[in-house]
Short mmCIF file of C-alpha atoms in Angstrom, two decimals:
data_model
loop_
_atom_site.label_atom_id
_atom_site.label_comp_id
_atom_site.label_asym_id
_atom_site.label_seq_id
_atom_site.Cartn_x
_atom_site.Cartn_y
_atom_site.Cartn_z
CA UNK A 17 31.76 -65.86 -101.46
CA UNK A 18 32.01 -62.81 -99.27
CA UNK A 19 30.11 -62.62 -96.03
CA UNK A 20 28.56 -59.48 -95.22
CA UNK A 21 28.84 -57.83 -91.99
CA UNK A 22 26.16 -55.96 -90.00
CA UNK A 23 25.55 -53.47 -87.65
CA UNK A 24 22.70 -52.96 -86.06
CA UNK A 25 20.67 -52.49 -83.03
CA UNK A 26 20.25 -56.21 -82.57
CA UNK A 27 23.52 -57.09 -83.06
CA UNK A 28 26.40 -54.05 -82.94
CA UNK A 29 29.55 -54.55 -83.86
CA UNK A 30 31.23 -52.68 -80.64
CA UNK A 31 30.97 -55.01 -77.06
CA UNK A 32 27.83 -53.47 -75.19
CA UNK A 33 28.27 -53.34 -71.38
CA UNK A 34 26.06 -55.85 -69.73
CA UNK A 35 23.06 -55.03 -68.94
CA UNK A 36 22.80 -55.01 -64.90
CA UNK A 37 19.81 -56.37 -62.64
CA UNK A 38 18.94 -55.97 -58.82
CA UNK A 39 16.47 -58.76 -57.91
CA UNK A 40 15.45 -58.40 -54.42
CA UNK A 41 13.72 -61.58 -53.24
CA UNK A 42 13.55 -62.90 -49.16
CA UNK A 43 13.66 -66.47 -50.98
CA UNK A 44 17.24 -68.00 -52.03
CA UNK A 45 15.72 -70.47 -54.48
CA UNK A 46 13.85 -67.75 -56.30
CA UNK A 47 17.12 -65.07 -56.77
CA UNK A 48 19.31 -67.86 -57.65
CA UNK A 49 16.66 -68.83 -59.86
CA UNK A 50 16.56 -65.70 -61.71
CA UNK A 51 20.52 -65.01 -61.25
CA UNK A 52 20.76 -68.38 -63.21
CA UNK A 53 17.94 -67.09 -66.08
CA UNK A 54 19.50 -63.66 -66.49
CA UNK A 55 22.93 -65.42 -67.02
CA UNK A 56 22.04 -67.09 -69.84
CA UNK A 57 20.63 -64.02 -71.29
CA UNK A 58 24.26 -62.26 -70.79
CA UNK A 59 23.21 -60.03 -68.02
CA UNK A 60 24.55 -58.90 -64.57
CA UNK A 61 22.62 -60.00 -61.75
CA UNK A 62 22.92 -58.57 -58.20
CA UNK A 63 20.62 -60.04 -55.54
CA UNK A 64 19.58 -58.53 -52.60
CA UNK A 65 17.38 -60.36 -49.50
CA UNK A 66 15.44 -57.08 -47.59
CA UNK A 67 14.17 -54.14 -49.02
CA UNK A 68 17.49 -52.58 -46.69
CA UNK A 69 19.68 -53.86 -48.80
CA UNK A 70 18.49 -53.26 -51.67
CA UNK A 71 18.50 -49.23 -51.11
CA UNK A 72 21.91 -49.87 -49.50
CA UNK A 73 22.60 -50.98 -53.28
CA UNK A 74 20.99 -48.52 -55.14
CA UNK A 75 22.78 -45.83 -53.07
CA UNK A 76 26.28 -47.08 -54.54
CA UNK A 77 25.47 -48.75 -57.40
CA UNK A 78 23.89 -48.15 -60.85
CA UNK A 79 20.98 -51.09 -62.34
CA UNK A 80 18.95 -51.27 -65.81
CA UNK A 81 16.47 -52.92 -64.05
CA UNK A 82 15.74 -53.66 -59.88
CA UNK A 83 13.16 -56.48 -59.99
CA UNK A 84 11.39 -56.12 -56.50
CA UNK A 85 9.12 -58.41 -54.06
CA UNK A 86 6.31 -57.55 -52.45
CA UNK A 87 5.99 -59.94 -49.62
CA UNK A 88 9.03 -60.36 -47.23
CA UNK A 89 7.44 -60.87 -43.89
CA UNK A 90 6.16 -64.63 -43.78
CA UNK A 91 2.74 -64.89 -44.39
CA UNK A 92 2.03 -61.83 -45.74
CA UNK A 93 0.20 -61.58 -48.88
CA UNK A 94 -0.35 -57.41 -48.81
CA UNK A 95 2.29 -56.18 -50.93
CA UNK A 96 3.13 -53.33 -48.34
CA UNK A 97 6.17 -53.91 -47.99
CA UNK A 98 7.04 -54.10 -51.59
CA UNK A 99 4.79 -51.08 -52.35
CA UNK A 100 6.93 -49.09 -49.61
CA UNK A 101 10.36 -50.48 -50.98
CA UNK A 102 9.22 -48.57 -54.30
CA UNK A 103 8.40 -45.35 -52.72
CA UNK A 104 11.81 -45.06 -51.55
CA UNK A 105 13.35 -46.00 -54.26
CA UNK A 106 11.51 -42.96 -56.19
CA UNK A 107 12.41 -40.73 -53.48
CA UNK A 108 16.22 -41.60 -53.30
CA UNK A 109 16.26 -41.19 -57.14
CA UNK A 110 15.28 -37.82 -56.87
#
């Protein structure tokens, strides 16, 4: 019996690079957390603490996805900050 093999979007024959994450989070817990999820999914994972170094990332490196938190002041509930991280991100992209 002869096994067939293949290729398709879901599963190509040639190694795809991984696919790479920022997570930005003030939290530990929560970007290990997530470092830990995307793992097991096969996927790079970069964490960053402060909306600083996060665009100190994105200014050197390149991400599939930046996964951002609002909130990084304690106590703050706004979303400001979060809001304002993704402003500049827009603007250095362009």
């Amino acid at each position: 019996m002869k096994t067939a093999v293949r290729q398709s979007a879901e599963f190509p024959l040639t190694p795809q690079p991984a696919f790479r994450v920022l997570v930005c989070d003030d939290q530990p817990d929560v970007r290990e957390a997530l470092r830990l999820l995307m793992k097991g999914q096969g996927w790079q994972t970069v964490t960053a603490d402060s909306p600083e170094a996060v665009l100190r990332r994105v200014r050197s490196e390149a991400f599939d996805l930046i996964l951002v938190d609002l909130n990084y002041t304690r106590d703050t509930t706004s979303g400001a900050e979060g809001m304002d991280l993704l402003a500049a991100l827009e603007t250095q992209g362009n």
